[in-house]
Amino acid sequence: MKLFRTSSFTAIGALCAATAAHADITAQDAWESYQKFFSLYGETGITIGAETAQNGVITVENIAFSLNQDGVETRGLIEELVFSERGDGTVDVTQPEDFRFTIVMEDGVTVDLLSKLSGAGYNISGDDTAKTYTFDDLGQEFVVERIVVEGEELEQKISFALNGLSGKATVLEGDTLNTIFDVTATDMRANVDMVVPDMPDAPGGTIAFNTLSTALSFGGRMKVPDMSGFSDPDAALAALQQKDYDIVYNHGPSQTNFDIKSPDLAATGQTTTESSSFGAIFTPTSITYDVTAKDTTGTFQDTSFPMPISYTAKAIAFNLLMPTAKTDEPTPFNLDFSLDALAINDMLWGMFDPTAQLPRDPLTLDLDVDGTAKPAFRLLDTNRMIASMMAGAQSELKSLSLK
């Protein structure tokens, strides 16, 4: 059963193009739009150093941010933002190529990061109700410069980069900011090389991981919440579900490699995929996920297992529709998992069928579970869910079918 509303995503590009009317905006309009976004993080979350305006150019200096979310503090400084009127009713925005910020976890773990932006910046157009941010061939990289755990700095090289970013995001302005975005990227790269220190209950070791995905696209519609109003993740998730959110991510050929070593373990592996997609839909009453990988392969070797493992598959797909709100009437749910032409290596087959009595044709499987239920509590509100369960509330399964 295919649940995902793919039609909602095919319209995103058209929405981005059509939503913002192109009236003239000034550098002041663009800067005020930024300030409205900053205000979502509370009065004390963002501070502005100096602001100057001259000949259609506004320069804002020393934008400091210090945000605390669920015991995690993020702080940093953007040295300069420049808003320049282009003369055609739009505004160009430029910012420093590099800026640094720090994340401090509740347990004291500190992470220092460097953000590196390359390209020509972006352009803002629109009017008082909606503004469109357009960019072309940008590069964005994050580099972990330092990780400190219990006063000790870890030996590591960690980075994440998106290259060839092009697209647009339209922000609808009102009591809250609603964003429609449609973005592509030529590739995404992530690299992790880390020495894990010894722990009281486990020996240390090394982790090496790298992944490359090409021909990426991101699309969606989402509401930007007031982060200052969320003191716990349950409240954030509850707010997230008050309106519809559609998010989709696709990529073309990709490859991932890993190598893990410790005194007790040595594991290596590689996976490849010709194309993959991930989508999520949030509504006030349900969550839908849709994940698909096509033409995928994998090889793994682990010292705790007597032989290498390898597989190929034409497609692997997972779909989930889950009700999340308390209802008086039965609400549908669905779980769909499918494999298309899954094949494993002969050595692995030999463990289960050493005399080759079973056919070793590629496996195709389609598991489809449908049903209806009456949730007795809101699943994403942990406190209320526990209170309801302690009070004896029980969700009811009304129907179930397996195909």
Coordinates of C-alpha atoms in Angstrom, one line a residue:
M1 CA 0.0 0.0 0.0
K2 CA 1.6 3.3 -1.1
L3 CA 0.7 6.0 1.5
F4 CA 3.0 8.8 0.6
R5 CA 1.4 11.9 -0.9
T6 CA 4.0 12.5 -3.6
S7 CA 1.8 14.9 -5.4
S8 CA 2.2 17.3 -2.5
F9 CA 5.9 17.5 -3.2
T10 CA 5.7 17.9 -6.9
A11 CA 3.9 21.2 -6.3
I12 CA 6.5 22.6 -4.0
G13 CA 8.6 24.2 -6.8
A14 CA 5.5 25.8 -8.3
L15 CA 4.6 27.2 -4.8
C16 CA 8.0 28.6 -4.3
A17 CA 7.8 30.3 -7.7
A18 CA 4.3 31.7 -7.3
T19 CA 3.9 32.6 -3.6
A20 CA 6.0 35.7 -3.3
A21 CA 4.8 38.7 -5.4
H22 CA 7.7 40.7 -6.7
A23 CA 7.2 44.2 -5.3
D24 CA 10.2 46.4 -4.6
I25 CA 11.9 45.8 -1.2
T26 CA 14.6 47.8 0.4
A27 CA 17.7 46.8 2.4
Q28 CA 15.7 47.9 5.5
D29 CA 12.8 45.6 4.6
A30 CA 15.3 42.7 4.2
W31 CA 17.0 43.5 7.5
E32 CA 13.6 43.7 9.3
S33 CA 12.8 40.3 7.9
Y34 CA 16.0 38.9 9.5
Q35 CA 15.1 40.6 12.8
K36 CA 11.7 38.9 12.8
F37 CA 13.4 35.6 12.4
F38 CA 15.8 36.4 15.2
S39 CA 12.9 37.3 17.4
L40 CA 11.7 33.7 17.3
Y41 CA 14.7 32.8 19.6
G42 CA 13.6 35.1 22.3
E43 CA 14.6 38.6 23.4
T44 CA 17.9 37.5 25.0
G45 CA 18.9 34.8 22.4
I46 CA 20.3 37.3 19.8
T47 CA 22.1 40.6 20.4
I48 CA 23.1 43.1 17.7
G49 CA 26.3 45.0 18.0
A50 CA 26.2 47.9 15.5
E51 CA 24.1 48.9 12.5
T52 CA 24.9 51.4 9.8
A53 CA 22.9 52.5 6.7
Q54 CA 24.2 54.4 3.7
N55 CA 23.2 54.6 0.0
G56 CA 20.9 51.6 0.0
V57 CA 23.4 49.4 2.0
I58 CA 22.8 48.3 5.6
T59 CA 25.8 46.8 7.4
V60 CA 25.1 44.9 10.7
E61 CA 28.1 43.9 12.8
N62 CA 28.7 41.5 15.7
I63 CA 25.5 39.5 15.8
A64 CA 25.9 37.3 18.8
F65 CA 23.7 34.4 19.6
S66 CA 23.4 32.3 22.8
L67 CA 20.6 29.8 22.8
N68 CA 19.7 27.2 25.4
Q69 CA 17.5 24.3 24.4
D70 CA 16.9 21.3 26.7
G71 CA 20.2 21.9 28.5
V72 CA 22.2 22.3 25.3
E73 CA 23.7 25.7 24.8
T74 CA 24.7 27.0 21.4
R75 CA 26.7 30.3 21.2
G76 CA 28.6 32.1 18.5
L77 CA 29.2 35.4 16.7
I78 CA 28.5 36.4 13.1
E79 CA 30.9 39.3 12.5
E80 CA 29.0 41.0 9.7
L81 CA 25.8 40.9 7.5
V82 CA 25.5 43.3 4.5
F83 CA 22.2 44.0 2.8
S84 CA 22.7 45.8 -0.6
E85 CA 19.9 47.1 -2.8
R86 CA 20.5 45.8 -6.3
G87 CA 18.4 48.5 -8.1
D88 CA 15.8 46.2 -9.4
G89 CA 13.7 46.0 -6.3
T90 CA 15.6 43.1 -4.7
V91 CA 18.4 42.9 -2.1
D92 CA 21.6 41.0 -2.1
V93 CA 22.8 39.5 1.2
T94 CA 26.5 38.7 2.0
Q95 CA 28.0 37.3 5.1
P96 CA 31.5 36.2 6.2
E97 CA 32.8 33.1 4.6
D98 CA 33.8 31.7 8.0
F99 CA 32.2 31.9 11.4
R100 CA 32.7 29.8 14.5
F101 CA 30.2 28.6 17.1
T102 CA 30.3 26.4 20.2
I103 CA 27.8 23.8 21.5
V104 CA 27.9 22.8 25.2
M105 CA 26.0 19.7 26.2
E106 CA 24.3 19.2 29.5
D107 CA 27.0 16.8 30.6
G108 CA 29.7 19.3 29.9
V109 CA 30.8 17.9 26.5
T110 CA 32.0 20.9 24.4
V111 CA 32.1 21.0 20.6
D112 CA 33.7 23.8 18.6
L113 CA 32.6 24.1 15.0
L114 CA 33.6 26.2 12.0
S115 CA 31.0 27.1 9.3
K116 CA 32.5 27.8 5.9
L117 CA 30.3 29.4 3.2
S118 CA 31.5 29.8 -0.4
G119 CA 29.7 31.5 -3.3
A120 CA 28.1 34.7 -4.1
G121 CA 25.6 34.9 -1.2
Y122 CA 21.9 35.1 -2.0
N123 CA 19.2 37.5 -3.1
I124 CA 15.9 38.5 -1.4
S125 CA 12.8 39.5 -3.4
G126 CA 9.1 39.7 -2.5
D127 CA 6.8 42.0 -0.5
D128 CA 5.5 42.6 3.0
T129 CA 3.8 39.3 3.3
A130 CA 6.3 36.9 1.6
K131 CA 10.0 37.1 0.8
T132 CA 11.9 34.7 -1.4
Y133 CA 15.6 33.9 -0.8
T134 CA 17.3 32.7 -4.0
F135 CA 20.8 31.3 -4.2
D136 CA 23.0 29.6 -6.9
D137 CA 26.0 27.3 -6.6
L138 CA 26.7 27.9 -2.9
G139 CA 29.0 25.7 -0.8
Q140 CA 28.4 25.0 2.9
E141 CA 30.8 23.1 5.0
F142 CA 30.9 22.4 8.8
V143 CA 34.2 21.4 10.4
V144 CA 34.5 20.1 13.9
E145 CA 37.5 21.9 15.3
R146 CA 37.5 20.5 18.8
I147 CA 35.6 18.1 21.0
V148 CA 36.3 18.1 24.8
V149 CA 35.0 15.3 27.0
E150 CA 35.7 15.5 30.8
G151 CA 38.5 18.0 30.2
E152 CA 40.2 15.8 27.5
E153 CA 40.3 16.8 23.9
L154 CA 39.5 14.0 21.5
E155 CA 41.7 13.2 18.5
Q156 CA 39.3 13.6 15.5
K157 CA 38.7 14.9 12.0
I158 CA 35.0 15.4 11.3
S159 CA 33.4 17.4 8.5
F160 CA 30.2 17.7 6.6
A161 CA 29.7 19.6 3.3
L162 CA 27.1 20.4 0.7
N163 CA 28.3 21.6 -2.6
G164 CA 26.6 23.3 -5.6
L165 CA 23.6 24.4 -3.5
S166 CA 21.0 26.1 -5.7
G167 CA 17.3 26.9 -5.2
K168 CA 15.0 29.2 -3.3
A169 CA 13.1 29.4 0.0
T170 CA 9.9 31.5 0.4
V171 CA 9.1 32.7 3.8
L172 CA 5.4 33.7 4.5
E173 CA 5.4 36.3 7.2
G174 CA 2.8 36.5 9.9
D175 CA 2.4 35.6 13.6
T176 CA 4.8 32.7 12.7
L177 CA 7.1 32.1 9.8
N178 CA 6.1 29.5 7.3
T179 CA 8.7 28.4 4.8
I180 CA 8.4 26.7 1.5
F181 CA 11.7 25.5 0.1
D182 CA 13.0 23.8 -3.1
V183 CA 16.8 23.2 -3.2
T184 CA 19.2 21.1 -5.1
A185 CA 22.9 20.2 -4.5
T186 CA 25.5 18.5 -6.6
D187 CA 26.9 16.4 -3.8
M188 CA 26.9 15.9 0.0
R189 CA 30.1 14.6 1.8
A190 CA 30.6 13.5 5.4
N191 CA 33.9 12.3 6.9
V192 CA 34.6 11.1 10.4
D193 CA 38.0 9.9 11.7
M194 CA 38.0 9.6 15.5
V195 CA 40.0 8.0 18.3
V196 CA 37.6 6.9 21.0
P197 CA 39.2 7.0 24.4
D198 CA 38.9 4.1 26.9
M199 CA 35.8 4.1 29.0
P200 CA 35.4 2.6 32.5
D201 CA 33.3 -0.3 31.0
A202 CA 34.6 -0.5 27.5
P203 CA 38.0 -0.2 25.7
G204 CA 38.6 2.6 23.2
G205 CA 39.4 2.3 19.5
T206 CA 39.1 4.1 16.2
I207 CA 36.2 5.0 14.0
A208 CA 36.5 5.9 10.3
F209 CA 33.4 6.8 8.3
N210 CA 32.9 8.5 5.0
T211 CA 29.9 9.0 2.7
L212 CA 29.3 10.7 -0.6
S213 CA 25.8 11.3 -2.2
T214 CA 25.3 13.0 -5.5
A215 CA 22.4 14.7 -7.3
L216 CA 20.5 15.8 -4.2
S217 CA 17.2 17.6 -3.9
F218 CA 15.3 18.9 -0.9
G219 CA 11.7 20.2 -0.8
G220 CA 9.0 20.9 1.7
R221 CA 6.8 23.1 3.6
M222 CA 7.3 23.8 7.3
K223 CA 6.4 26.2 10.0
V224 CA 9.3 27.8 12.0
P225 CA 8.3 27.5 15.7
D226 CA 9.2 30.0 18.5
M227 CA 12.1 28.1 20.0
S228 CA 12.0 30.2 23.2
G229 CA 8.7 28.6 24.0
F230 CA 9.8 25.0 24.2
S231 CA 11.3 23.9 27.5
D232 CA 11.0 20.2 26.7
P233 CA 11.0 18.0 23.5
D234 CA 7.4 16.9 24.0
A235 CA 6.2 20.5 23.8
A236 CA 8.2 21.0 20.6
L237 CA 6.8 17.9 19.0
A238 CA 3.3 18.8 20.0
A239 CA 3.7 22.3 18.4
L240 CA 5.2 20.7 15.3
Q241 CA 1.9 18.8 14.7
Q242 CA -0.4 21.7 14.8
K243 CA -0.2 22.1 11.0
D244 CA 0.8 20.1 8.0
Y245 CA 4.5 19.7 7.3
D246 CA 5.8 18.0 4.2
I247 CA 9.5 17.2 3.8
V248 CA 11.1 15.2 1.0
Y249 CA 14.8 14.4 0.3
N250 CA 16.2 12.6 -2.7
H251 CA 19.6 11.7 -3.9
G252 CA 21.3 9.9 -6.8
P253 CA 24.3 7.5 -6.7
S254 CA 25.9 7.3 -3.2
Q255 CA 28.5 5.3 -1.4
T256 CA 29.3 4.9 2.3
N257 CA 32.4 3.2 3.9
F258 CA 33.2 2.5 7.5
D259 CA 36.0 0.9 9.5
I260 CA 35.8 0.4 13.3
K261 CA 38.6 -1.0 15.3
S262 CA 39.0 -1.8 19.1
P263 CA 40.6 -4.6 21.1
D264 CA 37.3 -6.5 21.0
L265 CA 36.1 -5.7 17.5
A266 CA 37.2 -5.0 13.9
A267 CA 34.4 -4.3 11.5
T268 CA 34.5 -2.9 7.9
G269 CA 31.8 -2.3 5.3
Q270 CA 30.6 -0.5 2.3
T271 CA 27.2 0.2 0.9
T272 CA 26.1 1.7 -2.4
T273 CA 22.8 3.0 -3.7
E274 CA 21.8 4.2 -7.1
S275 CA 19.0 6.4 -5.7
S276 CA 17.2 6.9 -2.4
S277 CA 14.3 9.0 -1.1
F278 CA 13.0 10.0 2.3
G279 CA 9.7 11.8 3.0
A280 CA 7.8 12.7 6.1
I281 CA 4.4 14.2 6.6
F282 CA 3.2 15.6 9.9
T283 CA -0.4 16.5 10.5
P284 CA -2.3 17.3 13.7
T285 CA -3.4 13.6 14.0
S286 CA -0.8 11.5 12.3
I287 CA 2.8 11.0 11.0
T288 CA 3.7 9.4 7.7
Y289 CA 7.2 8.2 6.7
D290 CA 8.3 6.9 3.3
V291 CA 11.8 5.6 2.7
T292 CA 13.0 3.9 -0.5
A293 CA 16.4 2.8 -1.7
K294 CA 16.9 1.4 -5.2
D295 CA 19.7 -0.7 -6.7
T296 CA 21.5 -1.1 -3.4
T297 CA 24.5 -3.2 -2.5
G298 CA 26.4 -3.9 0.8
T299 CA 29.4 -5.8 2.0
F300 CA 30.4 -6.3 5.7
Q301 CA 33.2 -8.0 7.6
D302 CA 33.1 -8.4 11.4
T303 CA 35.6 -10.4 13.5
S304 CA 32.7 -11.6 15.7
F305 CA 31.1 -13.2 12.6
P306 CA 32.9 -16.1 10.8
M307 CA 32.5 -14.9 7.3
P308 CA 31.9 -11.8 5.2
I309 CA 28.3 -10.8 4.4
S310 CA 27.2 -9.2 1.1
Y311 CA 23.8 -8.4 -0.5
T312 CA 22.2 -6.8 -3.5
A313 CA 18.7 -5.6 -3.9
K314 CA 16.7 -3.9 -6.7
A315 CA 14.7 -2.0 -4.1
I316 CA 14.1 -1.7 -0.4
A317 CA 11.1 0.3 0.8
F318 CA 9.5 1.2 4.1
N319 CA 6.2 3.1 4.6
L320 CA 4.6 4.0 7.9
L321 CA 1.3 5.8 8.8
M322 CA 0.9 6.2 12.5
P323 CA -1.9 8.0 14.4
T324 CA -0.6 10.3 17.1
A325 CA -3.7 12.0 18.6
K326 CA -6.5 10.8 20.9
T327 CA -9.6 10.1 18.9
D328 CA -13.2 9.1 19.5
E329 CA -13.5 7.3 16.2
P330 CA -11.2 4.5 14.7
T331 CA -8.2 5.9 13.0
P332 CA -6.3 4.1 10.2
F333 CA -2.7 3.0 10.6
N334 CA -0.4 1.2 8.1
L335 CA 3.0 -0.5 7.9
D336 CA 4.4 -1.5 4.5
F337 CA 7.8 -3.1 4.1
S338 CA 9.0 -4.5 0.8
L339 CA 12.1 -6.1 -0.7
D340 CA 12.6 -6.5 -4.5
A341 CA 15.1 -9.1 -5.6
L342 CA 17.2 -9.4 -2.5
A343 CA 20.2 -11.7 -3.0
I344 CA 22.9 -12.7 -0.4
N345 CA 26.3 -14.3 -0.9
D346 CA 26.8 -18.0 -1.1
M347 CA 28.9 -18.2 2.0
L348 CA 26.1 -16.9 4.1
W349 CA 23.6 -19.2 2.4
G350 CA 25.9 -22.1 3.3
M351 CA 25.4 -21.4 7.0
F352 CA 21.7 -22.1 6.8
D353 CA 21.7 -24.6 3.8
P354 CA 25.1 -26.2 3.5
T355 CA 23.9 -28.9 1.0
A356 CA 22.1 -26.3 -1.2
Q357 CA 18.7 -28.0 -0.9
L358 CA 16.8 -24.6 -1.0
P359 CA 16.5 -22.5 -4.1
R360 CA 18.8 -19.5 -4.0
D361 CA 16.8 -17.2 -6.2
P362 CA 16.6 -13.5 -5.2
L363 CA 13.9 -12.9 -2.6
T364 CA 10.9 -10.6 -3.2
L365 CA 8.8 -9.8 -0.2
D366 CA 5.9 -7.4 0.4
L367 CA 4.5 -7.1 3.9
D368 CA 1.5 -4.9 4.3
V369 CA -0.2 -4.4 7.7
D370 CA -3.4 -2.3 7.7
G371 CA -5.8 -1.5 10.5
T372 CA -7.7 1.0 12.6
A373 CA -7.2 2.0 16.2
K374 CA -8.5 4.4 18.8
P375 CA -5.5 6.0 20.6
A376 CA -6.3 6.8 24.2
F377 CA -3.7 9.6 24.5
R378 CA -1.5 11.8 22.4
L379 CA 1.5 9.7 21.6
L380 CA 4.0 12.6 21.3
D381 CA 3.1 14.1 24.7
T382 CA 5.1 11.8 27.0
N383 CA 3.8 13.2 30.3
R384 CA 0.2 13.0 29.4
M385 CA 0.7 9.6 27.9
I386 CA 2.2 8.2 31.1
A387 CA -0.5 9.9 33.2
S388 CA -3.3 8.4 31.0
M389 CA -1.8 5.0 31.2
M390 CA -1.5 5.2 35.0
A391 CA -5.1 6.2 35.1
G392 CA -6.0 3.1 33.2
A393 CA -6.6 4.5 29.7
Q394 CA -6.0 1.9 27.0
S395 CA -5.8 2.3 23.3
E396 CA -8.1 0.1 21.3
L397 CA -7.2 -2.0 18.2
K398 CA -10.4 -2.0 16.1
S399 CA -9.2 -3.9 13.0
L400 CA -6.1 -5.5 11.6
S401 CA -5.3 -7.1 8.3
L402 CA -2.0 -8.7 7.0
K403 CA -1.2 -9.1 3.4

